[in-house]
PDB file of C-alpha atoms in Angstrom:
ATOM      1  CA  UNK A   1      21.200  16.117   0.378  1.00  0.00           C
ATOM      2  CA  UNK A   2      18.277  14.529  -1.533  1.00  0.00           C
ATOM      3  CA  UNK A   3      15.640  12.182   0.621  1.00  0.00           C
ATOM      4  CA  UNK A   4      15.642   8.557  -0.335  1.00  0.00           C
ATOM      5  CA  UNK A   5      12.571   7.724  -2.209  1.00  0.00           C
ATOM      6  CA  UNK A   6      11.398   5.100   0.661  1.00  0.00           C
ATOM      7  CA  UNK A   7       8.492   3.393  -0.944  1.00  0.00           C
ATOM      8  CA  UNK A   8       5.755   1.456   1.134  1.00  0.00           C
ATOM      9  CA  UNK A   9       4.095  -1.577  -0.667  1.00  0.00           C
ATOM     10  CA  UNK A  10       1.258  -2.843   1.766  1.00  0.00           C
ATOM     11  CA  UNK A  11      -0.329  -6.147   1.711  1.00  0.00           C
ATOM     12  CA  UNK A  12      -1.479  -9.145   4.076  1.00  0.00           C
ATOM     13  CA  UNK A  13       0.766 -11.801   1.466  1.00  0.00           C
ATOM     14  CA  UNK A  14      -1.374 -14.716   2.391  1.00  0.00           C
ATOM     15  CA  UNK A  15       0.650 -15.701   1.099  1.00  0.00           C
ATOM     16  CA  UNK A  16       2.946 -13.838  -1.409  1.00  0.00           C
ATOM     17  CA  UNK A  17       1.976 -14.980  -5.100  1.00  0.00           C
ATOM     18  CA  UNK A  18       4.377 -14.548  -8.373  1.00  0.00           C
ATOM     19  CA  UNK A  19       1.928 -11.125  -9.066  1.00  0.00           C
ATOM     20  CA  UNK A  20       3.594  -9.771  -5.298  1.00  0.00           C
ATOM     21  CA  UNK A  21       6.908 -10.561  -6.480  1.00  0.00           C
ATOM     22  CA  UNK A  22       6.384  -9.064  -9.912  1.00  0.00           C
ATOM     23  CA  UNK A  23       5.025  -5.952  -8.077  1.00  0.00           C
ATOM     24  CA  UNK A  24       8.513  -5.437  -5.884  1.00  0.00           C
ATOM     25  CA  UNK A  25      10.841  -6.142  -8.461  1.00  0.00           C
ATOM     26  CA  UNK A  26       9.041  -3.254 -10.764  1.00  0.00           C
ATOM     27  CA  UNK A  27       8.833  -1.279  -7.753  1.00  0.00           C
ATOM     28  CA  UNK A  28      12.374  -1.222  -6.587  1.00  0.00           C
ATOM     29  CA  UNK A  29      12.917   0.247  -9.706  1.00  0.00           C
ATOM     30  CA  UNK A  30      11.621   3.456  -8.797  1.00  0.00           C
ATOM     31  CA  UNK A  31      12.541   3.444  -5.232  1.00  0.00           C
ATOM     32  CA  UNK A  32      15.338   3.618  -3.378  1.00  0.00           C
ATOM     33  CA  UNK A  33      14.134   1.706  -0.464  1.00  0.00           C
ATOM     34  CA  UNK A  34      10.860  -0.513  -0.581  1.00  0.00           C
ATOM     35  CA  UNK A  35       9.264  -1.477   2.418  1.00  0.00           C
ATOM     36  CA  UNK A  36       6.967  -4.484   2.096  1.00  0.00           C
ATOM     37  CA  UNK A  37       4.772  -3.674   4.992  1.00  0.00           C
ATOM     38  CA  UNK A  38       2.883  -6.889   5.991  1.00  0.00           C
ATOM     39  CA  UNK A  39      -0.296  -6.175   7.374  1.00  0.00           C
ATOM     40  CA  UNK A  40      -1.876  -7.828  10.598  1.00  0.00           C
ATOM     41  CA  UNK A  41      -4.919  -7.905   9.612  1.00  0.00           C
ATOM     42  CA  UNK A  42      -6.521 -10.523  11.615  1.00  0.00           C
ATOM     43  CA  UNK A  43     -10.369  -9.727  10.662  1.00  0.00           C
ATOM     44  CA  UNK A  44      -8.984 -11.406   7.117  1.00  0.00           C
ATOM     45  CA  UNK A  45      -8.888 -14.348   9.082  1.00  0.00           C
ATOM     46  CA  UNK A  46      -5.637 -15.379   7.692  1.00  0.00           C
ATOM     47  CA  UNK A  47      -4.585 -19.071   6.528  1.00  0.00           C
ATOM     48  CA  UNK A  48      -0.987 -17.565   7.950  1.00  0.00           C
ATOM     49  CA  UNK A  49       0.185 -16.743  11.044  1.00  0.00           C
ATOM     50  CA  UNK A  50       1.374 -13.231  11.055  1.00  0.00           C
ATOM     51  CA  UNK A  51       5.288 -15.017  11.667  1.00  0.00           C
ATOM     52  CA  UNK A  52       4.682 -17.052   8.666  1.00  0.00           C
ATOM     53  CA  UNK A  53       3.850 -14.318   5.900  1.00  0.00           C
ATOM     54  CA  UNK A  54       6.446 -12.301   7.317  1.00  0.00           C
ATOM     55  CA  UNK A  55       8.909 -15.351   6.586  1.00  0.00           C
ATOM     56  CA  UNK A  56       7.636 -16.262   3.083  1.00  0.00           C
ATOM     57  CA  UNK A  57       7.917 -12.279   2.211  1.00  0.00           C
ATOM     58  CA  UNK A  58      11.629 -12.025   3.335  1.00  0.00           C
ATOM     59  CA  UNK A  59      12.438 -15.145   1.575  1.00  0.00           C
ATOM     60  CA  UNK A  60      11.706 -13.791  -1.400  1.00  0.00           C
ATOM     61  CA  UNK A  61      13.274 -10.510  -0.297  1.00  0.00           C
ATOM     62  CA  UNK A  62      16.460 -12.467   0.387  1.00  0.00           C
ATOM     63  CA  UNK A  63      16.416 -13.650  -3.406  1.00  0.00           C
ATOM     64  CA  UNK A  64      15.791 -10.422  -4.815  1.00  0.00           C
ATOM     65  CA  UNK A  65      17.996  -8.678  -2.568  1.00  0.00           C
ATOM     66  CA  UNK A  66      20.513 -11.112  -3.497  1.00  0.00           C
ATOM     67  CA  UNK A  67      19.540 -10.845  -7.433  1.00  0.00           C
ATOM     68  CA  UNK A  68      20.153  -6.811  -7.255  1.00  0.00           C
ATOM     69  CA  UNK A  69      23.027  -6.769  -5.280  1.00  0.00           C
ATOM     70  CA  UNK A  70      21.769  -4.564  -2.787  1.00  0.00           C
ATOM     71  CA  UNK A  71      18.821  -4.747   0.314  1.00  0.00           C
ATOM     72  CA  UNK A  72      16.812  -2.290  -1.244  1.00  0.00           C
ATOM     73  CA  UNK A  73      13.932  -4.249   0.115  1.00  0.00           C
ATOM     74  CA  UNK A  74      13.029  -4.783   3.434  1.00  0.00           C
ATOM     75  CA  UNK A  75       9.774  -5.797   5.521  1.00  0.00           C
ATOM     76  CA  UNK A  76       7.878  -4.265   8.496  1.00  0.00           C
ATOM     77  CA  UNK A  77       4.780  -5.606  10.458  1.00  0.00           C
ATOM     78  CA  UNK A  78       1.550  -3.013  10.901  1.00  0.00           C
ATOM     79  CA  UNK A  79      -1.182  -3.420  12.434  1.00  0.00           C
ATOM     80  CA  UNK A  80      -2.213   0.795  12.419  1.00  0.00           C
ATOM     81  CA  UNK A  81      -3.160   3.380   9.869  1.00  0.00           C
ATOM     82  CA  UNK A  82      -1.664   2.570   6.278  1.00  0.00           C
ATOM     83  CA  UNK A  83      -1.370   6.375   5.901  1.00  0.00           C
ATOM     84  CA  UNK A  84       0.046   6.424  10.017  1.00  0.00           C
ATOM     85  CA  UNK A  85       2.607   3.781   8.843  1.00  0.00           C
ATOM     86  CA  UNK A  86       3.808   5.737   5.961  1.00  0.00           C
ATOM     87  CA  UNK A  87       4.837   8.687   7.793  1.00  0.00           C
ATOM     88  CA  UNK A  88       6.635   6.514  10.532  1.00  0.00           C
ATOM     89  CA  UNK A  89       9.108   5.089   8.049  1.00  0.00           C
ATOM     90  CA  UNK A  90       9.575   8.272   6.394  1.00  0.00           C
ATOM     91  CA  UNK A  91       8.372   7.122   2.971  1.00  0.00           C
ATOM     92  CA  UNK A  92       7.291   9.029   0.235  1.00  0.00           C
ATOM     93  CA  UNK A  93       4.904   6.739  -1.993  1.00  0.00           C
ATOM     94  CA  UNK A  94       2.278   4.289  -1.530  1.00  0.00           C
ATOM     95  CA  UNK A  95       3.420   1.348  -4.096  1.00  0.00           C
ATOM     96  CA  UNK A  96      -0.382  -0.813  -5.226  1.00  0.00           C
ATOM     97  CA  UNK A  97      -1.008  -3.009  -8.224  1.00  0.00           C
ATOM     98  CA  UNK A  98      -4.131  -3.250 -10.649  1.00  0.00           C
ATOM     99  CA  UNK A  99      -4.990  -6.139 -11.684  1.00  0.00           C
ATOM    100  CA  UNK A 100      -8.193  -5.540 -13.246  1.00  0.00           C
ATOM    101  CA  UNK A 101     -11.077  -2.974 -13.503  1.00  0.00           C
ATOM    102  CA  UNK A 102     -12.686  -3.929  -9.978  1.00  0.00           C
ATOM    103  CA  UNK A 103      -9.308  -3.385  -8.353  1.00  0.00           C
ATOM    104  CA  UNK A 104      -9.024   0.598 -10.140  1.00  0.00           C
ATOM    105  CA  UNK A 105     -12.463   1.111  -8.489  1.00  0.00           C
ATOM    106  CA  UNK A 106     -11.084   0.534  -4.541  1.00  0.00           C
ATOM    107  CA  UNK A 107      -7.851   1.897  -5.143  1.00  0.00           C
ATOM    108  CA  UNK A 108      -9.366   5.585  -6.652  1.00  0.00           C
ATOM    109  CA  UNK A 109     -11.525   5.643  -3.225  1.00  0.00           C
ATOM    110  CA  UNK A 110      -8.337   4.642  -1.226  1.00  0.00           C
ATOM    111  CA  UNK A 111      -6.282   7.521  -2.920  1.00  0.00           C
ATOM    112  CA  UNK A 112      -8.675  10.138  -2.335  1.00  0.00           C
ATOM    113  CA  UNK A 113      -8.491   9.115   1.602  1.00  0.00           C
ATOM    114  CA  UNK A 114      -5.459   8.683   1.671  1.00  0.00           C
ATOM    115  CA  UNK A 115      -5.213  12.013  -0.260  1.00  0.00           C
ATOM    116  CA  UNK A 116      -6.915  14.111   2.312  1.00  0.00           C
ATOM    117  CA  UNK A 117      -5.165  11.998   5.341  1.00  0.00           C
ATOM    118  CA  UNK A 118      -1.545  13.084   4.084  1.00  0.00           C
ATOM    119  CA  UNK A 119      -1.653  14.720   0.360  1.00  0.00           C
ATOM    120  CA  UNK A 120       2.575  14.652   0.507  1.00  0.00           C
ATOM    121  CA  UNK A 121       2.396  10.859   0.028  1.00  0.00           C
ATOM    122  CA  UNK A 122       2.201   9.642  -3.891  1.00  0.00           C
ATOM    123  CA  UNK A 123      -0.026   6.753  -4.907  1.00  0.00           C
ATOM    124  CA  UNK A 124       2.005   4.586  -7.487  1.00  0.00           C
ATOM    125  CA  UNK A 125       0.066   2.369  -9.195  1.00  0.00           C
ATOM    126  CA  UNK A 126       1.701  -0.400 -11.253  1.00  0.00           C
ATOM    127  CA  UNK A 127      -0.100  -2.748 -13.616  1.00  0.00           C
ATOM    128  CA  UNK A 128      -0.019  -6.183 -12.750  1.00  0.00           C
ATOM    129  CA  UNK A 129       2.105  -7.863 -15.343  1.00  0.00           C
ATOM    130  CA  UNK A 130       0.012  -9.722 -18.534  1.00  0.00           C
ATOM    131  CA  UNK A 131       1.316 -13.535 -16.838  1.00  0.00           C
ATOM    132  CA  UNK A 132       0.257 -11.921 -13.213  1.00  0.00           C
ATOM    133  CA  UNK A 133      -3.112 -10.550 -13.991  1.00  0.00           C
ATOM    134  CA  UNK A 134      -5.293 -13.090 -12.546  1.00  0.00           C
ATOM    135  CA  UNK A 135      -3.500 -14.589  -9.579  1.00  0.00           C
ATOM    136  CA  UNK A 136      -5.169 -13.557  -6.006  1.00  0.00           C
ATOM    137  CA  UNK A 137      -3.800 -14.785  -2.998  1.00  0.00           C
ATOM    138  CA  UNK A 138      -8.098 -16.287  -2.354  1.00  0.00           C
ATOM    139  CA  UNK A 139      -7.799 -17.729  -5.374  1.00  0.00           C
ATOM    140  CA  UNK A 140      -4.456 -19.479  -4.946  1.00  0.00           C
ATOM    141  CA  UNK A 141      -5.697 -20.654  -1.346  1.00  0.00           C
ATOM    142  CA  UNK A 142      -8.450 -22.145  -2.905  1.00  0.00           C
ATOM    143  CA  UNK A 143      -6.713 -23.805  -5.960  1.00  0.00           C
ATOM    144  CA  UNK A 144      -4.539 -25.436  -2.983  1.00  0.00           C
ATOM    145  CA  UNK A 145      -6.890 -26.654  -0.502  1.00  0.00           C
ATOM    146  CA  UNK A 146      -8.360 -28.248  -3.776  1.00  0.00           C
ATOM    147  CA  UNK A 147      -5.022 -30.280  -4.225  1.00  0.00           C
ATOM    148  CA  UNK A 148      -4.733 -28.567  -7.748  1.00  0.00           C
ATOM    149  CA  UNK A 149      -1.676 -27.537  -9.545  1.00  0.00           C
ATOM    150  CA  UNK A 150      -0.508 -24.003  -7.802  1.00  0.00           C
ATOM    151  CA  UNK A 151       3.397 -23.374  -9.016  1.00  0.00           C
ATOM    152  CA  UNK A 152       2.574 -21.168 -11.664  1.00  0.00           C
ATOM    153  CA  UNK A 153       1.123 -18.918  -9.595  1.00  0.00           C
ATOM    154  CA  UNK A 154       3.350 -19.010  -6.032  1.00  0.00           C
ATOM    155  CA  UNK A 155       7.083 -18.645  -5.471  1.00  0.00           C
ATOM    156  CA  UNK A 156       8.369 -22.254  -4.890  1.00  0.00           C
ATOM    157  CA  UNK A 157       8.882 -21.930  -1.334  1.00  0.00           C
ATOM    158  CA  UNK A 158       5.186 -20.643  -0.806  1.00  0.00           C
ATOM    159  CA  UNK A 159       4.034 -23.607  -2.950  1.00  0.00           C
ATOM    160  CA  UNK A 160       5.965 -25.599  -0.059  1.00  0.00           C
ATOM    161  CA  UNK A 161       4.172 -23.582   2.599  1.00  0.00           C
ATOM    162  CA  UNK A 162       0.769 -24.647   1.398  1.00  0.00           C
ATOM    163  CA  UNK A 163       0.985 -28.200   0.766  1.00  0.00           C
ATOM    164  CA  UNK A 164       1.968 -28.582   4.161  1.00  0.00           C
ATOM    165  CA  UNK A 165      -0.946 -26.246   5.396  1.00  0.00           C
ATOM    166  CA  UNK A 166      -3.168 -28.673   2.991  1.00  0.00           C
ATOM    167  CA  UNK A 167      -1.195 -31.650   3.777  1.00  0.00           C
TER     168      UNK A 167
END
């Protein structure tokens, strides 16, 4: 019997921008499962409760569940070891997305860790699509709190999310 391909996609998704999206909806092309594993990470100091990003990521899970006709996709809290979190859920690849230059140069560190941690586990990189390249969840944040135009760059519901948080 062949093993799912269970792909991990880690993030904090504060919040989840139109790039995130983008990113699941090329990855659950390769996988068979995709875990969107939304990290704790409180020393980001977070404009989102750990609750909230974990309800603005299955929203858009729902929808593109819904759109594939399946629930490929799925989401998990972690608050340990990327590499630790992997192995729990049985996955077999790391999913990340490049936006630019400066993202290529963490990322190549991260995979050699990650490398030596567990060398079973693939890094999949996936460029961030031409429309998607710029959008970062700081920038966004900051666009917002600014009262400027943000719905190109957030699913509607997150544009919802942070008016009120700016409100």
């Amino acid at each position: 019997m062949a093993r799912d391909r269970i792909g991990i996609y880690p993030g904090t998704f504060d919040p989840i921008t139109n790039g995130h999206v983008d990113i699941i909806r090329r990855a659950l092309r390769i996988c068979d499962q995709l875990i969107v594993g939304v990290a704790e990470n409180i020393g980001k100091n977070p404009l989102f409760s750990l609750e909230e990003r974990v309800s603005l990521v299955n929203h858009e899970l729902d929808l593109i569940n819904q759109a594939t006709g399946g629930g490929q996709a799925s989401t998990r809290v972690f608050g340990n070891l990327l590499m630790h979190f992997v192995e729990e859920t049985n996955a077999v690849m790391i999913i990340r997305g490049l936006r630019a230059v400066s993202d290529f140069d963490y990322e190549f560190q991260m995979a050699g860790m990650n490398a030596r941690l567990n060398p079973n586990i693939e890094m999949v990189y996936l460029m961030a699509s031409e429309h998607q390249q710029f959008i970062a969840s700081r920038l966004v944040k900051e666009i917002a709190a600014m009262g400027g135009d943000i719905t190109s760059f957030v699913p509607q519901n997150t544009c919802k999310a942070l008016a009120a948080k700016f409100s």
